[in-house]
Each structure stands twice: as structure tokens, then as C-alpha cells.
Short mmCIF file of C-alpha atoms in Angstrom, two decimals:
data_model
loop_
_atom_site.label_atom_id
_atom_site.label_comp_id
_atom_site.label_asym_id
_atom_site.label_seq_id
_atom_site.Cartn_x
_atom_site.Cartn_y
_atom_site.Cartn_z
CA UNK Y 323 -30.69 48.49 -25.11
CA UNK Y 324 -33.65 50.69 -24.55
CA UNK Y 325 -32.88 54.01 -23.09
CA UNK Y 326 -33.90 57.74 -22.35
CA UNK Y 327 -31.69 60.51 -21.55
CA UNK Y 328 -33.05 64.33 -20.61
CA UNK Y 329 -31.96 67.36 -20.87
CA UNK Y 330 -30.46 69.72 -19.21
CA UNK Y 331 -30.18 67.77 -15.78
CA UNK Y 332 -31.61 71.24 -14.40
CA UNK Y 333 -32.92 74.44 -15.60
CA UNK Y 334 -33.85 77.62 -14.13
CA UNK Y 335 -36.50 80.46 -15.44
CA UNK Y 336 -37.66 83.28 -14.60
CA UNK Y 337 -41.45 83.61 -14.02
CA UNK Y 338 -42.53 83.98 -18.25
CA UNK Y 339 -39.58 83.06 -19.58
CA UNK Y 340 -40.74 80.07 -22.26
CA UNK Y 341 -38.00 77.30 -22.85
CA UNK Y 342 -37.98 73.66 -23.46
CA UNK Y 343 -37.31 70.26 -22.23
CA UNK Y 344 -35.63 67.06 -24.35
CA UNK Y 345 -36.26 63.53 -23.98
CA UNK Y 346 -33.99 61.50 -26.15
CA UNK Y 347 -34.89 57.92 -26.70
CA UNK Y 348 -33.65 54.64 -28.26
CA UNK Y 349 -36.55 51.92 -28.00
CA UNK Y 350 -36.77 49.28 -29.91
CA UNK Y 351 -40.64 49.95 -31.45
CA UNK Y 352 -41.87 52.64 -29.62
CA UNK Y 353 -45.32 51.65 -27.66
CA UNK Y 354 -45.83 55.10 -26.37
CA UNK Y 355 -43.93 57.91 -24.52
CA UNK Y 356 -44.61 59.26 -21.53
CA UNK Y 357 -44.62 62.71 -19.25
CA UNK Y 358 -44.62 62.58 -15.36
CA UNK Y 359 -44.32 65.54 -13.26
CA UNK Y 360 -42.81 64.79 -9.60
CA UNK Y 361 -43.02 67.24 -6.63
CA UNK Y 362 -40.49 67.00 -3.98
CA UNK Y 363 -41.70 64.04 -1.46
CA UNK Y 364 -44.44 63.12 -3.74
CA UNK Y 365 -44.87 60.65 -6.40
CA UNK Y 366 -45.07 61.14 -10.39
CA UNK Y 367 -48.53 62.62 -11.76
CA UNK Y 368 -49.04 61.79 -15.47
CA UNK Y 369 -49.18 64.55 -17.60
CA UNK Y 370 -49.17 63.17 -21.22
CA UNK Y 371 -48.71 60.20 -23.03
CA UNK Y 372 -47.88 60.45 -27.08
CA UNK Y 373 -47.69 57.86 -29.35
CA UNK Y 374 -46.83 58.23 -33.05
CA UNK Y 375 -44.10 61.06 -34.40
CA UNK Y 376 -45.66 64.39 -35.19
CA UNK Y 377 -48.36 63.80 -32.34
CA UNK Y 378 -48.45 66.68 -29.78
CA UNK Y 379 -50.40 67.19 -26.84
CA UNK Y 380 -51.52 70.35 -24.44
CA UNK Y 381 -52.21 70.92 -20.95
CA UNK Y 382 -52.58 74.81 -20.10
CA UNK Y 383 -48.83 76.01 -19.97
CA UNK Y 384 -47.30 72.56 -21.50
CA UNK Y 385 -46.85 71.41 -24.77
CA UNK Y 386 -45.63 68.14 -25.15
CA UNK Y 387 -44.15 66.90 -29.01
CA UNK Y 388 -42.53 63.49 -30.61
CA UNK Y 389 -40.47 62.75 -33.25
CA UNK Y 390 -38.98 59.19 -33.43
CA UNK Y 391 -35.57 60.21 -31.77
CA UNK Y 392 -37.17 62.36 -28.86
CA UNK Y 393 -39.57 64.52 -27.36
CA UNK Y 394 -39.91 68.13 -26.02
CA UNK Y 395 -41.77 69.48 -23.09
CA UNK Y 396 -42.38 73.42 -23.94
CA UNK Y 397 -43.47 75.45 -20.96
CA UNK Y 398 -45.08 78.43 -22.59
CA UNK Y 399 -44.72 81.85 -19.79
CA UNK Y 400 -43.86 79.33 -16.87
CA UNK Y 401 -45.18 80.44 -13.14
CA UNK Y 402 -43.37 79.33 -9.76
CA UNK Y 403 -45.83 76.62 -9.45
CA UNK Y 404 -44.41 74.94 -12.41
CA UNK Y 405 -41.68 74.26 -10.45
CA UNK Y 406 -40.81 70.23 -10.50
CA UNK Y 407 -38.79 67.76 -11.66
CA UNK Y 408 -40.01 66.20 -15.50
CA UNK Y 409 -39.54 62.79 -16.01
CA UNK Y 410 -39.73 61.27 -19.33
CA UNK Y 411 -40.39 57.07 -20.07
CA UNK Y 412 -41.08 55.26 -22.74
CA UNK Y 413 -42.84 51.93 -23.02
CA UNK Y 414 -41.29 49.44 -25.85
CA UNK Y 415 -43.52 47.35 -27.91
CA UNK Y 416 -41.73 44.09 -26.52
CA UNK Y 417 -42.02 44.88 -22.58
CA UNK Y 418 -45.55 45.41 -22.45
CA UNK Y 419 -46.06 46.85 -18.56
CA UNK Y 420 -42.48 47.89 -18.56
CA UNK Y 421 -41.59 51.63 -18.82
CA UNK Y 422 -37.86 53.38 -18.84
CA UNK Y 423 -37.47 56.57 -17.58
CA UNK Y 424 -34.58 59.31 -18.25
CA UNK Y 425 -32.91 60.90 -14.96
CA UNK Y 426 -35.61 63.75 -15.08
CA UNK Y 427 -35.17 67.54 -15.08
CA UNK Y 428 -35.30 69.97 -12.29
CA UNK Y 429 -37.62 73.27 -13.37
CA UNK Y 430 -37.63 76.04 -10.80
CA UNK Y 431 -39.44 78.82 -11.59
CA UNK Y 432 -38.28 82.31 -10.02
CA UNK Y 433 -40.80 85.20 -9.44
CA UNK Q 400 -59.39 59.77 -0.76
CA UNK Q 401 -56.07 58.56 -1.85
CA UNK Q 402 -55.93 56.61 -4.85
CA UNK Q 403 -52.86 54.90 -3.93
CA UNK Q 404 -51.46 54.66 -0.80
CA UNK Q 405 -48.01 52.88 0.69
CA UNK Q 406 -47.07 52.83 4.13
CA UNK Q 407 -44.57 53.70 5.94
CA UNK Q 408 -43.37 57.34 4.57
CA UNK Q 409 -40.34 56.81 6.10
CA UNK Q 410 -38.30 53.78 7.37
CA UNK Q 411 -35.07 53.65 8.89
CA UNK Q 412 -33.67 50.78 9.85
CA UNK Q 413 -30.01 49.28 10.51
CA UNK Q 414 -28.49 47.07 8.08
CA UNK Q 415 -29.16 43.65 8.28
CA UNK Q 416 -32.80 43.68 9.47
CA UNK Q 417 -36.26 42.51 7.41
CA UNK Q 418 -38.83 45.24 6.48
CA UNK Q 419 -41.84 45.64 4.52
CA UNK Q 420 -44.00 48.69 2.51
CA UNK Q 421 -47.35 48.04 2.41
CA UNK Q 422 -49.33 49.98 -0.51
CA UNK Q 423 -53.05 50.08 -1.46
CA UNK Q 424 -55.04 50.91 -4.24
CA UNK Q 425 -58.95 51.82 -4.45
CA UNK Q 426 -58.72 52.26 -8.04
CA UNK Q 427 -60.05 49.15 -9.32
CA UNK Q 428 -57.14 48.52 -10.98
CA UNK Q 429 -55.56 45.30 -12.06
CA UNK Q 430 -52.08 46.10 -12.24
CA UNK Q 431 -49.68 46.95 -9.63
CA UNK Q 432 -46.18 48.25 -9.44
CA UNK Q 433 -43.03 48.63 -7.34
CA UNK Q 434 -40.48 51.21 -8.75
CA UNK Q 435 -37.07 51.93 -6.85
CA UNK Q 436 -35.51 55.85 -7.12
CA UNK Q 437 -32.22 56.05 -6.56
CA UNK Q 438 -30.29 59.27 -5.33
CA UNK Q 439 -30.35 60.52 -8.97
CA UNK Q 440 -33.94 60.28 -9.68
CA UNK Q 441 -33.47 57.57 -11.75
CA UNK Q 442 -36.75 55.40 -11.96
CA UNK Q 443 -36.40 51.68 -12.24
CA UNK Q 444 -39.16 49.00 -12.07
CA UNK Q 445 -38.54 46.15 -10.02
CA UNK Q 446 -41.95 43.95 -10.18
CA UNK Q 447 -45.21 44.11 -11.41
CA UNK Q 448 -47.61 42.04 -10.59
CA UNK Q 449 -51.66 41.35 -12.87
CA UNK Q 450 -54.66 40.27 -10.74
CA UNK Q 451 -52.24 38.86 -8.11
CA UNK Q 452 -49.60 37.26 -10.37
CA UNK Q 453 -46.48 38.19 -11.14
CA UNK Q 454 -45.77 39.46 -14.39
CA UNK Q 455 -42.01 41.49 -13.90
CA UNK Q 456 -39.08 41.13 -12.18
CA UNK Q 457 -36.39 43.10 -12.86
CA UNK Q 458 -33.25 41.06 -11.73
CA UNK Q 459 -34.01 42.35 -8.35
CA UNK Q 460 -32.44 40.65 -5.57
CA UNK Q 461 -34.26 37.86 -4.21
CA UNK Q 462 -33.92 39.73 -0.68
CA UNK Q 463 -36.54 41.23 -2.09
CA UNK Q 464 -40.11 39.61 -2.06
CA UNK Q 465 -43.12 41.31 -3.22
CA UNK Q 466 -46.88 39.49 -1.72
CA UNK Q 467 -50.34 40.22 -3.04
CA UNK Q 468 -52.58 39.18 -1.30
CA UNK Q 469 -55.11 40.32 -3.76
CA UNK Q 470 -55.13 43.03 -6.55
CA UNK Q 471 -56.17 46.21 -3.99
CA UNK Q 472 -52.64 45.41 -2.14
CA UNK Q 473 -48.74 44.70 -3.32
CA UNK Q 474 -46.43 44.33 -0.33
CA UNK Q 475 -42.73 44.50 -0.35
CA UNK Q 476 -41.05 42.67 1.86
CA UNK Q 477 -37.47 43.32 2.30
CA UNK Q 478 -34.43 40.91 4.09
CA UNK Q 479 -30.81 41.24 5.59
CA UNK Q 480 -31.38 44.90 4.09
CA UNK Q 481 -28.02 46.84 2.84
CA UNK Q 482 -26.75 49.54 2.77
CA UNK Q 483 -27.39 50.02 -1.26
CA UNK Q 484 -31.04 49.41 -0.41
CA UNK Q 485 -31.14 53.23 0.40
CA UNK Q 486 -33.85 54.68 -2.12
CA UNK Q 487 -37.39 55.94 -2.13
CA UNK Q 488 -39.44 52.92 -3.01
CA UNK Q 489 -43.04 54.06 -5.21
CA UNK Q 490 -45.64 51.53 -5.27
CA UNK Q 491 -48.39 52.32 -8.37
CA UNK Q 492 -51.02 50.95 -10.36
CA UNK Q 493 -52.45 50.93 -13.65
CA UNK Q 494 -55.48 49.79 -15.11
CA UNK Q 495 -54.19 46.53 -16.91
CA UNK Q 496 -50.81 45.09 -18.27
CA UNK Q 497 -50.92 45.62 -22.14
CA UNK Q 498 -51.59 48.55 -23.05
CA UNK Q 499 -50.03 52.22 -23.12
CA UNK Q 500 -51.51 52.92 -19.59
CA UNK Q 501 -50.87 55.85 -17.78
CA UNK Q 502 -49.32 54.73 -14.13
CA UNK Q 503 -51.20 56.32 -11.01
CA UNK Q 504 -47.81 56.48 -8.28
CA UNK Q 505 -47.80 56.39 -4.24
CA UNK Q 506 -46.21 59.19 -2.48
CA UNK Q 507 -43.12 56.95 -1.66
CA UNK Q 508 -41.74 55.68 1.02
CA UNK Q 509 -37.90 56.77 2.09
CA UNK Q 510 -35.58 53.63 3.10
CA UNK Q 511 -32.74 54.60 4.87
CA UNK Q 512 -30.02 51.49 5.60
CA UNK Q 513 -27.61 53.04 8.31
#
């Protein structure tokens, strides 16, 4: 059964303090992997979509990376408004349309 | 100009009664989406539906009916609602069914079953 699990379920920084995010997956053929972040009372906004291990891809303080068992989200000197919750999905190649998401993790940022 | 809107933000309603969440897209997209978020923030797709047919359903209850009318619009129309119906409901859209496409996602609408 396809599935993604994050971790940790919640993590706090202080404002600069860098630390990372893990997706772990178990797809059966990986079509692609996706970032969301979700504000509170808001829906997801896409933030990255990677496709093949090894890929990574930027976005000013985020750094997202693949392998074929999971993904990180690095958040390089974090500020308050990076504060969200970062949800993780993947998209098998036999349920085009279809994507799984983990549980998400809850970033707040402290000045 | 919001790219995807759903309407009502919030909805509460006693259990037993029929509802519906409208949403809108003026994206020009061809795909359209209802997820369900649990308490937990777990994600889970419940239909999808390409150019006004239906392409997913997720072993949803049949309480649960999704209309579109045409591919700007995906209603959800829900009956004899219970109390495990509680959730935020997104509506979204993507460009087409097929491909790695990134989803564009409502604000949500809270559904509270007292």
C-alpha cells in the first residue's frame, strides 16, 4: 500500500536555527513527490515537486531533496514567517491524478 | 482574483441534514478536486473529476455526491450528514489528469456535524 509518513509531527526553531524535515515514502513507481505549505485556515500552496532520486530543488530559505525512500525539506536560517505546517505527497505511477499525503509537520518559528 | 474559490467557509449544521460546497475555478483548468482533512491534517482525496467526468472516487460514501456542471465548477453535495463528516473539505484544481501536476487548493470550508 502506498504511503508517506513525516517527521517529527512538530518542530520548533528559533529564528536562524537551520534543521530539517523527512518525508518517508513507499510508492509503488514513484510519479513524482510533492511539497505543500499550509497556513492555518488556508489551503496548501505548492512549493516543489521532485521527481527522480538525487534531484533537489530551491526556493529562497528551502531546499527540498529525494532519494528513493524519502525526502527532506531543509530550512536554511528560518524567520517567523516560515511558520506552517509541511505536507508531503507523492503521486504513484498507477493512480495518475491521485496523490497521498503524510500527516504534515508543524514549523513555528520563534523570534 | 482568487484562483480557486469554495463557498461556504464555514458550515454548521445538525446531523442528519443535506448540504453542499460550492467551489470555482478561473484557472482554465481541466481537472478538479475534492480533498477531505481530518482533525490530524491528514489529506485524503475523495473525487476528481476531468472536463466534467468523473475520474476518482475514493470509496467515499455515496451520501456524498459531487456535480459539475461544467469544468469552472465541482459541487459537493452532502446527505443525512454525520457526525464523522466533521472535517475541512478543500476543493482544487489542476491543469489536466496525467501528469505530475502541481494542485492549486481552495481555502477550505469547515463542516461541523453537531
Amino acid at each position: 500500500e502506498d504511503q508517506v509518513t513525516q517527521s517529527p509531527e512538530a518542530l520548533r526553531l528559533q529564528e536562524g536555527e537551520s534543521s530539517s524535515l523527512n518525508c518517508s515514502y513507499t510508492v509503488s513507481g514513484l510519479r513524482g513527490l510533492f511539497w505543500y505549505r499550509q497556513d492555518p485556515g488556508k489551503g496548501p500552496e505548492f512549493l516543489f515537486t521532485l521527481y527522480s532520486a538525487g534531484e533537489e530543488k530551491e526556493k529562497e530559505r528551502l531546499k527540498a531533496t529525494l532519494t528513493k525512500k524519502e525526502s527532506f525539506l531543509h530550512i536554511t536560517a528560518p524567520k517567523p514567517e516560515d511558520s506552517a505546517t509541511y505536507l508531503c505527497a507523492v503521486q504513484a505511477a498507477s493512480n495518475t491524478g491521485k496523490l497521498i499525503f503524510g500527516q504534515g509537520t508543524t514549523l513555528q518559528v520563534k523570534p | 482574483d482568487t484562483a480557486v474559490s469554495q463557498t461556504p467557509k464555514y458550515l454548521v449544521t445538525q446531523m442528519g441534514n443535506d448540504k453542499s460546497i460550492k467551489c470555482e475555478q478561473n484557472l482554465g483548468h481541466d481537472t478538479m478536486y475534492w480533498y477531505k482533512q481530518d482533525s490530524k491534517k491528514f489529506l485524503k482525496i475523495m473525487f476528481s473529476y476531468n472536463n466534467k467526468e468523473l475520474i476518482i472516487n475514493e470509496t467515499v460514501p455515496n451520501r456524498f455526491s459531487p456535480k459539475s456542471p461544467d469544468k469552472a465548477h465541482l459541487n459537493l453535495h452532502i446527505n443525512s450528514l454525520e457526525l464523522g463528516d466533521s472535517a475541512v473539505y478543500f476543493c482544487a484544481s489542476s491543469h489536466f489528469i496525467g501528469a505530475t501536476e502541481k494542485l492549486f487548493f481552495g481555502s477550505g470550508t469547515q463542516l461541523s456535524v453537531l
